């Protein structure tokens, strides 16, 4: 930070707040947590007083500075937002009132996100490897460069102006993807909802509809590849992240039907129920109960056409309607019911045309997503660089 600005100890502009409240067992309270890497102060949970293992807690007020004793060295600090007025915190999250005549709270908020401030917090932390905690006395003794209030407010206004532009850019990227995704869903609904395509039960269009083993797998360091629902995303088969099972178990798991290139895997459990992908590579693996194996009859329906239908809003609605259990996040897609899915079956030539049309649309979505990922990395790097300039009097 710039030496041209006078330096002050944090203890001169921050006063520890010791305001506590007596907890009522029947009253509901908000608890606070502070995210690392300057990601802000948020609600941890809402609980009744009887669930809190204490009769008193420190009470937070908007505009107070809060810091995590444990994660201060990882950038866990910030200001209490308005929506957490009256929230309660433990002594692991000391609260400080800011001296308004010397320090603008917003200036401190942005300063606390800088690498140089986090480095100061590291110096003020002490203890062994697993018990490193912020020393409050050392923290209050830390010195920061502090310009006059008018200059603080000018810097804050400039930072917030630039931060708003960064967020606007992020929002534009998100909006572009949402529009393309909505367009894809609309196109899929228009194609698969056509009345002139006769529908047939999924079971009549496939040689195999089954699941993997119902046994609990025994994972090993070296063995056969074992995949589950985490390896299936809409239209994407992702075998890279996997566990392994013994070759002895592998022989048992794959005794019924060994998946092969051109088969379809469909998620049967969890939030991703109904997500499906074509196995597009040769790979030996066992499948678990969380996914179903579908082997289409290629003389009637192509794997890629069927996968597009299964992932469409119409197909996903059928998957959810045939889910048994306590809601879609915990339920299980019933295989017998899945065999009754009414799938539209245009001629093979038309199926290929539809797949080509949807492939082109999804290629556009993927291109925008790739651009967003690249742009997001650039935008994420902009804020730290901008803050560094601001607190070096270069902004």
PDB file of N, CA, C and O in Angstrom, residues 6 13 20 46 61 66 87 102 108 114 121 127 133 153 156 193 221 237 243 246 254 262 273 297 305 315 330:
ATOM      1  N   UNK A   6      -0.907   8.276   5.185  1.00  0.00           N
ATOM      2  CA  UNK A   6      -0.498   8.014   6.571  1.00  0.00           C
ATOM      3  C   UNK A   6      -0.950   6.628   7.002  1.00  0.00           C
ATOM      4  O   UNK A   6      -1.956   6.106   6.513  1.00  0.00           O
ATOM      5  N   UNK A  13      -8.950   2.317  14.417  1.00  0.00           N
ATOM      6  CA  UNK A  13     -10.155   2.597  13.622  1.00  0.00           C
ATOM      7  C   UNK A  13     -11.205   1.496  13.736  1.00  0.00           C
ATOM      8  O   UNK A  13     -12.296   1.609  13.188  1.00  0.00           O
ATOM      9  N   UNK A  20     -23.832  -8.678  23.247  1.00  0.00           N
ATOM     10  CA  UNK A  20     -24.348 -10.044  23.240  1.00  0.00           C
ATOM     11  C   UNK A  20     -25.842 -10.024  23.536  1.00  0.00           C
ATOM     12  O   UNK A  20     -26.376  -9.038  24.068  1.00  0.00           O
ATOM     13  N   UNK A  46     -30.573 -20.919   9.596  1.00  0.00           N
ATOM     14  CA  UNK A  46     -31.542 -20.355  10.530  1.00  0.00           C
ATOM     15  C   UNK A  46     -31.933 -21.436  11.516  1.00  0.00           C
ATOM     16  O   UNK A  46     -32.316 -22.539  11.099  1.00  0.00           O
ATOM     17  N   UNK A  61     -24.489  -6.358  13.642  1.00  0.00           N
ATOM     18  CA  UNK A  61     -25.201  -5.196  13.119  1.00  0.00           C
ATOM     19  C   UNK A  61     -24.644  -4.859  11.736  1.00  0.00           C
ATOM     20  O   UNK A  61     -23.445  -5.016  11.478  1.00  0.00           O
ATOM     21  N   UNK A  66     -16.385  -8.121  10.163  1.00  0.00           N
ATOM     22  CA  UNK A  66     -16.304  -9.437  10.781  1.00  0.00           C
ATOM     23  C   UNK A  66     -15.161 -10.209  10.135  1.00  0.00           C
ATOM     24  O   UNK A  66     -14.899 -10.055   8.936  1.00  0.00           O
ATOM     25  N   UNK A  87     -28.238 -11.044  13.416  1.00  0.00           N
ATOM     26  CA  UNK A  87     -27.737 -12.419  13.369  1.00  0.00           C
ATOM     27  C   UNK A  87     -26.769 -12.646  14.526  1.00  0.00           C
ATOM     28  O   UNK A  87     -26.248 -11.692  15.124  1.00  0.00           O
ATOM     29  N   UNK A 102     -13.119   8.250  10.571  1.00  0.00           N
ATOM     30  CA  UNK A 102     -11.768   8.017  10.064  1.00  0.00           C
ATOM     31  C   UNK A 102     -11.718   6.976   8.946  1.00  0.00           C
ATOM     32  O   UNK A 102     -10.820   7.016   8.099  1.00  0.00           O
ATOM     33  N   UNK A 108     -12.930  -0.278   3.772  1.00  0.00           N
ATOM     34  CA  UNK A 108     -12.358  -1.430   4.476  1.00  0.00           C
ATOM     35  C   UNK A 108     -12.799  -2.736   3.821  1.00  0.00           C
ATOM     36  O   UNK A 108     -12.010  -3.679   3.712  1.00  0.00           O
ATOM     37  N   UNK A 114      -7.966  -7.499  -0.750  1.00  0.00           N
ATOM     38  CA  UNK A 114      -6.676  -7.406  -1.434  1.00  0.00           C
ATOM     39  C   UNK A 114      -5.697  -8.450  -0.905  1.00  0.00           C
ATOM     40  O   UNK A 114      -5.769  -8.882   0.250  1.00  0.00           O
ATOM     41  N   UNK A 121      -3.087 -10.457   7.515  1.00  0.00           N
ATOM     42  CA  UNK A 121      -3.812 -11.382   8.390  1.00  0.00           C
ATOM     43  C   UNK A 121      -3.014 -12.656   8.636  1.00  0.00           C
ATOM     44  O   UNK A 121      -3.076 -13.242   9.724  1.00  0.00           O
ATOM     45  N   UNK A 127       0.034 -20.192  15.715  1.00  0.00           N
ATOM     46  CA  UNK A 127      -0.340 -21.528  16.160  1.00  0.00           C
ATOM     47  C   UNK A 127       0.312 -22.595  15.314  1.00  0.00           C
ATOM     48  O   UNK A 127       1.025 -22.312  14.349  1.00  0.00           O
ATOM     49  N   UNK A 133      -4.653 -19.652  14.169  1.00  0.00           N
ATOM     50  CA  UNK A 133      -5.805 -18.779  14.392  1.00  0.00           C
ATOM     51  C   UNK A 133      -5.333 -17.327  14.472  1.00  0.00           C
ATOM     52  O   UNK A 133      -4.205 -17.038  14.864  1.00  0.00           O
ATOM     53  N   UNK A 153     -13.720   7.622  -0.188  1.00  0.00           N
ATOM     54  CA  UNK A 153     -15.010   7.531  -0.864  1.00  0.00           C
ATOM     55  C   UNK A 153     -14.854   7.604  -2.380  1.00  0.00           C
ATOM     56  O   UNK A 153     -15.587   6.953  -3.125  1.00  0.00           O
ATOM     57  N   UNK A 156     -13.687   4.150  -3.399  1.00  0.00           N
ATOM     58  CA  UNK A 156     -14.795   3.208  -3.319  1.00  0.00           C
ATOM     59  C   UNK A 156     -15.732   3.371  -4.507  1.00  0.00           C
ATOM     60  O   UNK A 156     -16.154   2.390  -5.137  1.00  0.00           O
ATOM     61  N   UNK A 193     -42.598 -32.943 -30.191  1.00  0.00           N
ATOM     62  CA  UNK A 193     -44.019 -32.836 -29.902  1.00  0.00           C
ATOM     63  C   UNK A 193     -44.905 -32.920 -31.127  1.00  0.00           C
ATOM     64  O   UNK A 193     -46.129 -32.801 -31.023  1.00  0.00           O
ATOM     65  N   UNK A 221      -7.576 -49.764  -5.286  1.00  0.00           N
ATOM     66  CA  UNK A 221      -6.686 -48.828  -5.970  1.00  0.00           C
ATOM     67  C   UNK A 221      -6.410 -49.240  -7.416  1.00  0.00           C
ATOM     68  O   UNK A 221      -6.307 -48.397  -8.310  1.00  0.00           O
ATOM     69  N   UNK A 237     -20.956 -38.199 -22.137  1.00  0.00           N
ATOM     70  CA  UNK A 237     -20.426 -39.324 -21.388  1.00  0.00           C
ATOM     71  C   UNK A 237     -19.047 -38.932 -20.871  1.00  0.00           C
ATOM     72  O   UNK A 237     -18.161 -38.573 -21.646  1.00  0.00           O
ATOM     73  N   UNK A 243     -14.002 -44.568 -10.096  1.00  0.00           N
ATOM     74  CA  UNK A 243     -13.385 -45.434  -9.101  1.00  0.00           C
ATOM     75  C   UNK A 243     -13.078 -46.780  -9.761  1.00  0.00           C
ATOM     76  O   UNK A 243     -13.410 -47.010 -10.924  1.00  0.00           O
ATOM     77  N   UNK A 246     -12.423 -54.543  -7.891  1.00  0.00           N
ATOM     78  CA  UNK A 246     -11.569 -55.691  -8.187  1.00  0.00           C
ATOM     79  C   UNK A 246     -12.045 -56.370  -9.463  1.00  0.00           C
ATOM     80  O   UNK A 246     -13.229 -56.324  -9.814  1.00  0.00           O
ATOM     81  N   UNK A 254     -20.696 -57.355 -14.471  1.00  0.00           N
ATOM     82  CA  UNK A 254     -20.978 -57.256 -15.902  1.00  0.00           C
ATOM     83  C   UNK A 254     -21.498 -58.546 -16.488  1.00  0.00           C
ATOM     84  O   UNK A 254     -21.529 -58.730 -17.699  1.00  0.00           O
ATOM     85  N   UNK A 262     -22.033 -47.142 -28.345  1.00  0.00           N
ATOM     86  CA  UNK A 262     -23.352 -47.055 -28.959  1.00  0.00           C
ATOM     87  C   UNK A 262     -24.490 -47.297 -27.995  1.00  0.00           C
ATOM     88  O   UNK A 262     -25.649 -46.969 -28.300  1.00  0.00           O
ATOM     89  N   UNK A 273     -31.930 -37.165 -12.467  1.00  0.00           N
ATOM     90  CA  UNK A 273     -32.753 -38.245 -13.014  1.00  0.00           C
ATOM     91  C   UNK A 273     -33.170 -37.927 -14.450  1.00  0.00           C
ATOM     92  O   UNK A 273     -33.649 -36.840 -14.746  1.00  0.00           O
ATOM     93  N   UNK A 297     -32.502 -50.583 -30.623  1.00  0.00           N
ATOM     94  CA  UNK A 297     -32.550 -51.368 -31.846  1.00  0.00           C
ATOM     95  C   UNK A 297     -32.305 -50.395 -32.994  1.00  0.00           C
ATOM     96  O   UNK A 297     -33.191 -49.616 -33.372  1.00  0.00           O
ATOM     97  N   UNK A 305     -30.507 -40.005 -31.624  1.00  0.00           N
ATOM     98  CA  UNK A 305     -31.866 -39.468 -31.652  1.00  0.00           C
ATOM     99  C   UNK A 305     -32.554 -39.747 -30.324  1.00  0.00           C
ATOM    100  O   UNK A 305     -33.196 -38.878 -29.733  1.00  0.00           O
ATOM    101  N   UNK A 315     -38.905 -35.650 -22.700  1.00  0.00           N
ATOM    102  CA  UNK A 315     -38.335 -36.888 -22.181  1.00  0.00           C
ATOM    103  C   UNK A 315     -38.070 -36.824 -20.694  1.00  0.00           C
ATOM    104  O   UNK A 315     -38.365 -37.780 -19.948  1.00  0.00           O
ATOM    105  N   UNK A 330     -34.252 -37.937  -4.336  1.00  0.00           N
ATOM    106  CA  UNK A 330     -33.971 -39.167  -3.604  1.00  0.00           C
ATOM    107  C   UNK A 330     -34.643 -40.382  -4.234  1.00  0.00           C
ATOM    108  O   UNK A 330     -34.395 -41.507  -3.833  1.00  0.00           O
TER     109      UNK A 330
END
